[in-house]
Amino acid sequence: MKLNDPTLLRTDAYINGAWAAAPQDRRFAVTNPATGETIAEVADLGAAETTAAIDAAVPAQKAWAARTAKDRAMVMRKWYELIMANAEDLAVILTTEMGKPITEARGEIAYGASFIDWFAEEARRVCGDVMESPIPDKRFLTFKQPVGVFGAITPWNFPIAMITRKVSPGIAAGCACVLKPAEQTPLSALALAEVADRAGIPAGIINIVTGMDAPAIGETMCADDRIRKMTFTGSTEVGRILMRQSAGTLKKMSLELGGNAPLIVFDDADIDTAIAGTMASKYRNAGQTCVCANRIFVQDGIYDEFARRLTEASEAMKVGNGMEDGVEQGPIIDDQGLEKIERHVADARAKGAEVLTGGDRHELGGTYYQPTVLANMSSEMMMFGEETFGPVAGLFRFSTDDEAVAMANDTEFGLAAYIFTDSTSRLFRVSEALEYGMVSANTGIFSSEVGPFGGVKSSGLGREGSKYGIDEFLEIKFLCVGI
Ligand code: NAP
């Protein structure tokens, strides 16, 4: 990996403002999914080191919260600027450990940094209320105060943005964090910590615990009553475990979990917009995002043309190592991910799906998979109920609006949904009927620091980003004053 500043590549954990190796210098390998090569050996911490990180975070948080919001905002702004100044190196680290095309990685650095910039500003706008008192000789007020120290656990698919989306509202509010990144992508997390250190974020405010034993690290965070909030992005299954483990210490919870996004194309949609939006939503990060279209519902009148155009566009995609020019789809993160895609495609074929293009591993070998379009999909197939997390576009045919909405809602998940239509009344009717936290109309990309991100049902609890995101890290204190 060639970096302008090789000191961004850190392989020890970051606790209390210092770089920490594991006992007996235990390490785990981080591999490049594009080549299978080992890139680095990262410190393998466990439960005891997680507790040490919490020990450091507790006093640090009190001192940080005592500073003014404006003061915290100025330090965060410096962090943002240093990330942008080092954006190219951070993008190279991200692509090398995760596999997404470098253009997407650059986009993620800017997107990830935007949360720091946004919440640095939001820190200064946290306000309590003065309420009309129902009692003549009493006055009622509220304050908003930081929840304290929070635990964060993040996935591999957005190794920078899933961290900044949690850490920046938290530290803006005056909290401190102990964060465990995914074991596939610890290098981006450690590079972020290196830049935070340079920006002057005080010791103990951001602690990064790298390690293979996620259950032990997670349980230590959940069981410790000094951790007052857990924030997690990842699978629904692990989200449930963390919620269960946090019951004993009754923590505030934010859970950004799995999706099973419907994308509905109506007859009256502009076909160019629908194809561009579907390509963007389906193939971003090789289909490995929680908001990627997972079930594509297409109305009768436009179905054949849509299927033909989507097949052509999918066949034109360049697959390869994300560091190469022009590559639009990188490898799948690991063998487990690849096997899940293969299982879903085999199941769909066995139940009558027609392969319009792809349907197999890519000739590049490794974990590369062909951009795939399947027609004739039905609700009995695995892909209807579970996210595939791969570059497979499954097309389901429908006739009426009610039928599309019923199929879209027929899932335990409720994260993102997409619709393509030129009718304003249909746009509102269908958006309101969809049981999802986010609806994207006539565009395949909607995420930004300004819009609230989050799901309903088994897709989770809470919202990240936007003017609401900081509330997840604040408690409301009521003050009643007798006069
Ligand atoms: P995952 O297996 O749940 O892993 C996510 C994180 O949880 C990793 O850091 C992992 O550590 C850790 N973890 C695993 N088991 C744990 C346990 N028992 N206790 C505590 N932590 C544990 O999810 P994934 O497969 O990596 O990520 C993909 C999932 O994330 C998909 O379902 C996707 O939809 C979802 N996602 C949701 C959003 C959203 O905003 N809603 C955004 C992105 C992704 P290790 O890496 O060490 O195993």
Coordinates of C-alpha atoms and ligand atoms in Angstrom, one line a residue:
M1 CA 0.0 0.0 0.0
K2 CA 1.5 3.3 -1.1
L3 CA 0.7 6.3 1.2
N4 CA 1.9 9.9 1.1
D5 CA 2.0 9.7 4.8
P6 CA 2.9 6.1 5.9
T7 CA 2.5 7.1 9.6
L8 CA -1.3 6.9 9.1
L9 CA -1.0 3.1 9.0
R10 CA -1.3 2.2 12.7
T11 CA -1.5 -1.4 13.9
D12 CA -1.8 -1.0 17.6
A13 CA -5.1 -0.2 19.4
Y14 CA -5.6 3.4 20.7
I15 CA -6.5 3.7 24.3
N16 CA -6.3 6.8 26.5
G17 CA -4.4 8.7 23.8
A18 CA -1.7 6.1 23.5
W19 CA -1.0 3.2 21.1
A20 CA -1.5 -0.1 22.8
A21 CA -0.3 -3.6 21.9
A22 CA -2.2 -6.7 23.2
P23 CA -0.8 -8.8 26.1
Q24 CA 1.9 -11.1 24.7
D25 CA 1.7 -8.9 21.6
R26 CA -1.3 -11.1 20.2
R27 CA -2.2 -10.0 16.7
F28 CA -4.6 -10.8 13.9
A29 CA -4.1 -10.5 10.1
V30 CA -5.9 -8.0 8.0
T31 CA -6.2 -9.1 4.3
N32 CA -6.8 -7.3 1.1
P33 CA -10.0 -8.9 -0.4
A34 CA -8.8 -8.0 -3.9
T35 CA -5.6 -10.0 -3.7
G36 CA -5.9 -12.2 -0.6
E37 CA -2.6 -10.7 0.7
T38 CA -2.0 -9.8 4.3
I39 CA -1.7 -6.1 4.7
A40 CA -1.0 -5.8 8.4
E41 CA -1.0 -7.6 11.8
V42 CA -3.3 -5.7 14.2
A43 CA -3.3 -5.8 18.0
D44 CA -5.8 -8.4 19.3
L45 CA -7.3 -7.0 22.4
G46 CA -10.0 -8.6 24.6
A47 CA -12.2 -8.0 27.6
A48 CA -9.5 -6.8 30.1
E49 CA -8.3 -4.1 27.6
T50 CA -11.9 -3.1 27.0
T51 CA -12.3 -2.4 30.7
A52 CA -9.1 -0.5 30.7
A53 CA -10.5 1.7 27.9
I54 CA -13.6 2.3 29.9
D55 CA -11.5 3.3 32.9
A56 CA -9.7 5.9 30.7
A57 CA -12.9 7.2 29.2
V58 CA -14.8 7.9 32.4
P59 CA -12.6 10.8 33.8
A60 CA -11.8 12.0 30.3
Q61 CA -15.5 12.4 29.5
K62 CA -16.1 14.5 32.6
A63 CA -13.4 17.0 31.6
W64 CA -14.5 17.0 28.0
A65 CA -18.2 17.7 29.0
A66 CA -17.0 20.6 31.2
R67 CA -15.6 22.4 28.2
T68 CA -17.9 24.7 26.2
A69 CA -19.6 23.3 23.2
K70 CA -17.9 25.9 21.1
D71 CA -14.5 24.7 22.3
R72 CA -15.4 21.0 21.5
A73 CA -16.6 22.2 18.1
M74 CA -13.3 23.8 17.3
V75 CA -11.3 20.6 18.1
M76 CA -13.8 18.6 16.0
R77 CA -13.5 21.0 13.1
K78 CA -9.7 20.5 13.2
W79 CA -10.3 16.7 13.0
Y80 CA -12.5 17.3 10.0
E81 CA -9.9 19.4 8.2
L82 CA -7.1 16.9 8.8
I83 CA -9.3 14.1 7.5
M84 CA -10.0 16.1 4.3
A85 CA -6.3 17.0 4.0
N86 CA -5.4 13.2 4.2
A87 CA -8.4 12.0 2.2
E88 CA -6.4 10.3 -0.5
D89 CA -4.4 8.2 1.9
L90 CA -7.5 7.3 4.0
A91 CA -9.2 6.2 0.8
V92 CA -6.3 4.0 -0.2
I93 CA -6.3 2.4 3.3
L94 CA -10.0 1.9 3.0
T95 CA -10.0 0.3 -0.5
T96 CA -7.0 -1.9 0.4
E97 CA -8.6 -3.5 3.5
M98 CA -12.3 -3.5 2.3
G99 CA -12.2 -3.7 -1.5
K100 CA -14.6 -1.0 -2.6
P101 CA -13.5 1.0 -5.7
I102 CA -11.2 3.9 -4.9
T103 CA -13.8 6.4 -6.2
E104 CA -16.4 5.0 -3.8
A105 CA -13.7 5.1 -1.0
R106 CA -13.0 8.8 -1.7
G107 CA -16.8 9.4 -1.6
E108 CA -16.9 7.6 1.8
I109 CA -14.1 9.8 3.3
A110 CA -16.0 13.0 2.3
Y111 CA -19.3 11.5 3.5
G112 CA -17.7 10.3 6.7
A113 CA -16.0 13.6 7.4
S114 CA -19.2 15.5 6.8
F115 CA -20.7 14.1 10.0
I116 CA -17.8 15.6 12.0
D117 CA -18.3 19.0 10.4
W118 CA -22.1 18.8 10.8
F119 CA -22.1 17.7 14.5
A120 CA -19.3 20.2 15.4
E121 CA -21.9 22.8 14.4
E122 CA -24.8 21.0 16.0
A123 CA -22.9 20.9 19.3
R124 CA -23.4 24.6 19.6
R125 CA -27.2 24.4 19.1
V126 CA -28.1 22.1 21.9
C127 CA -30.9 23.9 23.8
G128 CA -33.1 23.2 26.8
D129 CA -36.6 24.7 27.3
V130 CA -38.3 27.0 29.7
M131 CA -41.9 25.8 30.0
E132 CA -45.1 27.6 31.0
S133 CA -45.5 26.5 34.7
P134 CA -48.8 25.1 35.8
I135 CA -48.1 26.3 39.4
P136 CA -47.8 30.0 40.1
D137 CA -44.8 29.8 42.5
K138 CA -42.7 27.3 40.5
R139 CA -40.7 27.5 37.3
F140 CA -40.0 24.6 35.0
L141 CA -36.8 24.2 32.9
T142 CA -35.0 21.5 31.0
F143 CA -31.3 21.0 30.3
K144 CA -29.7 18.6 27.9
Q145 CA -26.7 16.8 29.2
P146 CA -24.4 14.2 27.7
V147 CA -25.3 10.6 28.5
G148 CA -21.7 9.9 29.5
V149 CA -19.4 7.1 28.1
F150 CA -20.8 5.1 25.2
G151 CA -19.8 1.9 23.6
A152 CA -19.8 1.6 19.8
I153 CA -19.5 -1.4 17.5
T154 CA -19.2 -0.9 13.7
P155 CA -19.3 -3.1 10.6
W156 CA -16.8 -3.5 7.7
N157 CA -18.9 -2.2 4.8
F158 CA -18.3 1.5 5.7
P159 CA -15.2 1.4 7.7
I160 CA -14.9 5.2 8.1
A161 CA -18.5 6.6 7.8
M162 CA -20.1 4.1 10.3
I163 CA -17.6 5.3 12.9
T164 CA -17.9 9.1 12.3
R165 CA -21.7 8.8 12.2
K166 CA -21.6 7.6 15.8
V167 CA -18.5 9.2 17.3
S168 CA -19.1 12.7 16.0
P169 CA -22.6 13.3 17.5
G170 CA -21.4 11.6 20.7
I171 CA -18.3 13.7 21.3
A172 CA -20.1 16.9 20.1
A173 CA -22.6 16.2 22.9
G174 CA -19.8 15.9 25.4
C175 CA -19.6 12.1 25.6
A176 CA -16.5 9.8 25.3
C177 CA -16.4 6.5 23.5
V178 CA -15.0 3.0 23.4
L179 CA -15.3 1.7 19.9
K180 CA -14.7 -1.7 18.4
P181 CA -14.3 -1.7 14.6
A182 CA -15.0 -4.8 12.5
E183 CA -12.1 -7.2 12.4
Q184 CA -11.9 -7.0 8.6
T185 CA -11.4 -3.2 8.6
P186 CA -9.5 -2.0 11.7
L187 CA -6.9 0.0 9.8
S188 CA -9.4 2.8 8.7
A189 CA -10.5 3.1 12.3
L190 CA -7.0 3.4 13.6
A191 CA -6.1 5.9 10.9
L192 CA -9.1 8.0 12.0
A193 CA -7.8 7.8 15.6
E194 CA -4.3 8.9 14.5
V195 CA -5.8 12.0 12.8
A196 CA -8.0 12.7 15.8
D197 CA -4.9 12.6 18.0
R198 CA -3.2 15.1 15.7
A199 CA -6.3 17.3 15.8
G200 CA -6.0 17.5 19.6
I201 CA -9.0 15.4 20.6
P202 CA -8.0 14.7 24.2
A203 CA -6.8 11.4 25.5
G204 CA -9.6 9.0 26.5
I205 CA -12.3 10.6 24.4
I206 CA -12.0 8.2 21.5
N207 CA -10.7 4.8 22.4
I208 CA -10.4 2.1 19.6
V209 CA -10.3 -1.5 20.8
T210 CA -9.3 -3.8 18.0
G211 CA -9.8 -7.5 18.5
M212 CA -11.1 -10.8 17.2
D213 CA -13.2 -11.7 20.2
A214 CA -16.2 -9.5 19.4
P215 CA -18.5 -11.3 21.8
A216 CA -16.2 -10.8 24.7
I217 CA -15.6 -7.1 23.9
G218 CA -19.3 -6.5 23.3
E219 CA -20.4 -8.2 26.5
T220 CA -17.8 -6.3 28.5
M221 CA -19.2 -3.0 27.2
C222 CA -22.8 -4.1 27.7
A223 CA -22.3 -5.4 31.3
D224 CA -20.4 -2.3 32.5
D225 CA -22.7 0.2 34.1
R226 CA -20.3 3.1 33.4
I227 CA -21.2 2.7 29.7
R228 CA -24.5 4.5 29.5
K229 CA -25.3 3.9 25.9
M230 CA -24.6 1.4 23.2
T231 CA -24.6 2.3 19.5
F232 CA -24.3 -0.5 17.0
T233 CA -24.4 -0.9 13.2
G234 CA -24.4 -4.5 11.9
S235 CA -26.6 -7.5 11.6
T236 CA -30.0 -7.8 13.3
E237 CA -28.9 -11.0 15.0
V238 CA -25.9 -9.2 16.8
G239 CA -28.1 -6.2 17.5
R240 CA -30.5 -8.4 19.4
I241 CA -27.6 -9.9 21.4
L242 CA -26.4 -6.5 22.4
M243 CA -29.9 -5.4 23.5
R244 CA -30.3 -8.5 25.6
Q245 CA -26.9 -8.0 27.2
S246 CA -27.6 -4.4 27.9
A247 CA -30.8 -5.1 29.8
G248 CA -29.0 -5.6 33.1
T249 CA -27.6 -2.1 33.1
L250 CA -30.5 -0.5 31.2
K251 CA -28.6 1.5 28.6
K252 CA -29.8 3.8 25.9
M253 CA -29.6 1.9 22.6
S254 CA -29.1 2.9 19.0
L255 CA -29.2 0.0 16.5
E256 CA -28.7 0.4 12.8
L257 CA -29.4 -3.2 11.6
G258 CA -30.1 -5.2 8.5
G259 CA -32.3 -4.1 5.6
N260 CA -34.2 -5.8 2.8
A261 CA -34.8 -2.8 0.6
P262 CA -37.6 -2.9 -1.9
L263 CA -37.1 -0.8 -5.1
I264 CA -40.4 -0.2 -6.9
V265 CA -40.5 0.9 -10.5
F266 CA -43.9 2.1 -11.7
D267 CA -45.1 2.2 -15.4
D268 CA -45.0 6.0 -15.4
A269 CA -41.4 6.2 -14.2
D270 CA -38.7 7.9 -16.4
I271 CA -36.8 4.8 -17.5
D272 CA -33.4 6.5 -17.6
T273 CA -33.8 7.8 -14.1
A274 CA -35.0 4.3 -12.9
I275 CA -32.1 2.5 -14.5
A276 CA -29.5 4.9 -13.2
G277 CA -31.1 4.9 -9.7
T278 CA -31.3 1.1 -9.7
M279 CA -27.7 0.7 -10.8
A280 CA -26.5 3.1 -8.1
S281 CA -28.6 1.5 -5.3
K282 CA -28.0 -2.1 -6.3
Y283 CA -24.3 -2.2 -7.2
R284 CA -22.8 0.3 -4.7
N285 CA -20.1 -1.4 -2.7
A286 CA -20.8 -4.6 -4.8
G287 CA -24.2 -4.7 -3.2
Q288 CA -22.8 -4.8 0.3
T289 CA -24.7 -2.0 1.9
C290 CA -27.7 -2.2 4.3
V291 CA -29.6 0.2 2.0
C292 CA -28.8 -1.6 -1.3
A293 CA -32.0 -2.5 -3.3
N294 CA -32.6 -6.2 -2.4
R295 CA -35.9 -6.8 -4.2
I296 CA -36.7 -4.9 -7.4
F297 CA -40.5 -4.8 -8.1
V298 CA -41.3 -3.7 -11.7
Q299 CA -44.8 -3.0 -13.0
D300 CA -46.1 -5.0 -16.0
G301 CA -46.0 -2.2 -18.6
I302 CA -42.4 -1.3 -18.1
Y303 CA -41.0 -4.7 -17.0
D304 CA -39.6 -6.0 -20.3
E305 CA -37.8 -2.8 -21.2
F306 CA -36.5 -2.3 -17.7
A307 CA -35.2 -5.9 -17.5
R308 CA -33.4 -5.5 -20.9
R309 CA -31.9 -2.1 -20.0
L310 CA -30.8 -3.2 -16.5
T311 CA -29.2 -6.3 -18.1
E312 CA -27.2 -4.2 -20.6
A313 CA -26.0 -1.8 -17.9
S314 CA -25.0 -4.7 -15.6
E315 CA -23.0 -6.4 -18.4
A316 CA -21.2 -3.1 -19.0
M317 CA -19.8 -2.9 -15.5
K318 CA -16.1 -3.2 -14.9
V319 CA -15.2 -5.6 -12.2
G320 CA -11.7 -5.7 -10.6
N321 CA -9.3 -4.6 -8.0
G322 CA -10.7 -1.3 -6.6
M323 CA -7.4 0.4 -6.9
E324 CA -7.5 0.1 -10.7
D325 CA -8.8 2.9 -12.9
G326 CA -12.4 2.7 -14.0
V327 CA -13.3 -0.3 -11.7
E328 CA -17.0 -0.1 -10.6
Q329 CA -17.3 -3.3 -8.6
G330 CA -14.7 -4.7 -6.4
P331 CA -14.5 -8.2 -4.7
I332 CA -16.9 -9.5 -2.0
I333 CA -15.5 -9.0 1.5
D334 CA -14.8 -12.7 2.2
D335 CA -15.7 -16.3 1.4
Q336 CA -18.6 -16.3 3.8
G337 CA -20.2 -13.3 2.0
L338 CA -19.5 -15.0 -1.4
E339 CA -21.1 -18.2 -0.2
K340 CA -24.3 -16.4 0.9
I341 CA -24.7 -14.9 -2.5
E342 CA -24.2 -18.3 -4.2
R343 CA -26.8 -19.8 -1.8
H344 CA -29.3 -17.1 -2.7
V345 CA -28.8 -17.4 -6.5
A346 CA -28.9 -21.3 -6.4
D347 CA -32.1 -21.1 -4.4
A348 CA -33.7 -18.6 -6.8
R349 CA -32.7 -20.7 -9.8
A350 CA -34.1 -23.9 -8.2
K351 CA -37.4 -22.1 -7.7
G352 CA -37.7 -20.8 -11.2
A353 CA -35.7 -17.6 -11.6
E354 CA -34.3 -16.9 -15.0
V355 CA -30.7 -15.7 -15.2
L356 CA -30.6 -12.7 -17.6
T357 CA -26.9 -12.1 -16.9
G358 CA -24.2 -13.3 -14.5
G359 CA -25.2 -15.8 -11.9
D360 CA -21.8 -17.1 -11.1
R361 CA -18.3 -16.3 -9.7
H362 CA -16.3 -14.0 -11.8
E363 CA -13.4 -15.2 -13.9
L364 CA -11.0 -13.1 -11.8
G365 CA -11.3 -15.7 -9.1
G366 CA -11.0 -14.9 -5.4
T367 CA -14.2 -13.5 -4.0
Y368 CA -15.2 -11.7 -7.2
Y369 CA -18.8 -12.2 -8.3
Q370 CA -20.5 -11.3 -11.6
P371 CA -23.0 -8.5 -11.7
T372 CA -26.2 -10.5 -11.9
V373 CA -29.8 -9.9 -13.0
L374 CA -32.4 -12.5 -12.2
A375 CA -36.0 -12.4 -13.6
N376 CA -39.1 -14.3 -12.6
M377 CA -38.4 -13.9 -8.9
S378 CA -41.1 -14.9 -6.4
S379 CA -41.8 -14.5 -2.7
E380 CA -40.9 -18.2 -1.9
M381 CA -37.2 -17.4 -2.6
M382 CA -34.6 -16.6 0.0
M383 CA -33.9 -13.3 -1.6
F384 CA -37.4 -12.2 -0.8
G385 CA -36.9 -12.5 3.0
E386 CA -33.1 -11.9 3.6
E387 CA -30.6 -9.4 2.3
T388 CA -28.2 -10.9 -0.2
F389 CA -25.4 -8.4 0.4
G390 CA -24.1 -8.9 -3.1
P391 CA -24.4 -7.7 -6.8
V392 CA -27.5 -9.6 -7.6
A393 CA -30.6 -7.8 -8.9
G394 CA -33.7 -9.9 -8.6
L395 CA -36.8 -8.7 -10.6
F396 CA -40.3 -9.3 -9.3
R397 CA -43.3 -8.4 -11.5
F398 CA -46.4 -6.6 -10.2
S399 CA -49.6 -5.1 -11.6
T400 CA -51.2 -2.7 -9.0
D401 CA -49.9 -0.2 -6.5
D402 CA -51.5 -2.1 -3.6
E403 CA -49.8 -5.3 -4.7
A404 CA -46.4 -3.6 -4.8
V405 CA -46.8 -2.0 -1.4
A406 CA -48.0 -5.3 0.1
M407 CA -45.0 -7.2 -1.2
A408 CA -42.6 -4.4 -0.2
N409 CA -43.9 -4.5 3.4
D410 CA -44.0 -8.3 3.6
T411 CA -40.7 -8.5 5.6
E412 CA -39.5 -8.1 9.2
F413 CA -37.2 -5.3 8.0
G414 CA -37.8 -1.6 7.5
L415 CA -34.7 0.3 6.7
A416 CA -34.7 1.9 3.2
A417 CA -37.2 1.7 0.3
Y418 CA -37.0 3.2 -3.2
I419 CA -39.7 4.2 -5.6
F420 CA -39.6 5.5 -9.2
T421 CA -42.7 7.3 -10.5
D422 CA -43.6 10.5 -12.3
S423 CA -46.9 10.8 -10.5
T424 CA -46.7 13.1 -7.4
S425 CA -49.9 11.7 -5.8
R426 CA -48.6 8.2 -6.2
L427 CA -45.2 9.2 -4.8
F428 CA -46.9 10.5 -1.6
R429 CA -49.5 7.7 -1.3
V430 CA -46.9 4.9 -1.7
S431 CA -44.2 6.6 0.4
E432 CA -46.7 7.0 3.3
A433 CA -47.8 3.3 3.0
L434 CA -44.2 1.9 3.0
E435 CA -43.2 0.7 6.5
Y436 CA -39.7 1.9 6.3
G437 CA -37.5 4.5 8.0
M438 CA -36.3 6.0 4.8
V439 CA -37.9 6.3 1.3
S440 CA -35.9 7.5 -1.7
A441 CA -38.0 8.7 -4.6
N442 CA -36.6 8.9 -8.1
T443 CA -33.0 8.6 -6.9
G444 CA -30.8 5.7 -5.9
I445 CA -28.6 7.6 -3.5
F446 CA -30.1 9.6 -0.6
S447 CA -27.7 9.4 2.3
S448 CA -26.2 12.6 3.7
E449 CA -25.3 14.1 7.1
V450 CA -28.4 16.3 6.9
G451 CA -31.1 13.6 6.5
P452 CA -32.0 11.3 9.4
F453 CA -30.7 7.7 8.8
G454 CA -32.4 4.7 10.5
G455 CA -34.9 2.0 10.3
V456 CA -38.1 0.6 11.9
K457 CA -39.1 -3.0 12.8
S458 CA -36.1 -5.4 12.8
S459 CA -33.9 -2.7 11.1
G460 CA -33.3 -1.0 14.4
L461 CA -33.8 1.9 16.8
G462 CA -32.8 5.5 16.6
R463 CA -31.6 7.9 14.0
E464 CA -28.1 8.9 12.9
G465 CA -27.0 12.1 11.3
S466 CA -29.4 15.1 10.8
K467 CA -30.6 17.5 13.6
Y468 CA -32.0 14.4 15.4
G469 CA -28.7 12.4 15.7
I470 CA -27.2 14.3 18.6
D471 CA -30.4 13.6 20.8
E472 CA -29.3 9.9 21.0
F473 CA -26.3 11.1 23.1
L474 CA -28.2 13.5 25.3
E475 CA -30.4 13.1 28.4
I476 CA -33.0 15.7 29.2
K477 CA -32.8 16.9 32.8
F478 CA -35.9 18.6 34.3
L479 CA -35.3 21.4 36.8
C480 CA -38.2 22.6 38.9
V481 CA -37.5 25.9 40.8
G482 CA -39.7 27.1 43.6
I483 CA -39.8 30.9 43.8
Ligands
NAP1 P1 -22.1 -8.3 12.1 O1 -21.6 -9.6 12.0 O2 -23.3 -8.0 13.0 O3 -20.8 -7.4 12.6 C1 -20.9 -6.1 12.9 C2 -20.0 -5.8 14.1 O4 -20.4 -6.5 15.2 C3 -18.5 -6.2 13.9 O5 -17.7 -5.2 14.5 C4 -18.4 -7.5 14.6 O6 -17.1 -7.8 15.0 C5 -19.3 -7.3 15.7 N1 -19.9 -8.5 16.4 C6 -20.1 -9.7 15.8 N2 -20.6 -10.5 16.8 C7 -20.7 -9.8 17.9 C8 -21.2 -10.1 19.2 N3 -21.6 -11.3 19.5 N4 -21.1 -9.2 20.2 C9 -20.6 -8.0 19.9 N5 -20.2 -7.6 18.6 C10 -20.2 -8.5 17.7 O7 -22.5 -7.6 10.7 P2 -21.7 -7.6 9.4 O8 -22.0 -8.9 8.6 O9 -20.2 -7.4 9.6 O10 -22.2 -6.3 8.7 C11 -23.2 -6.4 7.8 C12 -24.6 -6.1 8.4 O11 -24.6 -4.7 8.9 C13 -25.7 -6.2 7.5 O12 -26.8 -6.8 8.1 C14 -26.1 -4.7 7.1 O13 -27.4 -4.6 6.7 C15 -25.8 -4.1 8.4 N6 -25.6 -2.7 8.2 C16 -26.5 -1.8 8.7 C17 -26.4 -0.5 8.5 C18 -27.4 0.5 9.0 O14 -27.1 1.7 9.1 N7 -28.6 0.0 9.3 C19 -25.2 0.1 7.9 C20 -24.3 -0.9 7.5 C21 -24.5 -2.2 7.7 P3 -16.2 -8.8 14.2 O15 -15.9 -8.1 12.9 O16 -15.0 -8.9 15.0 O17 -16.9 -10.1 14.0

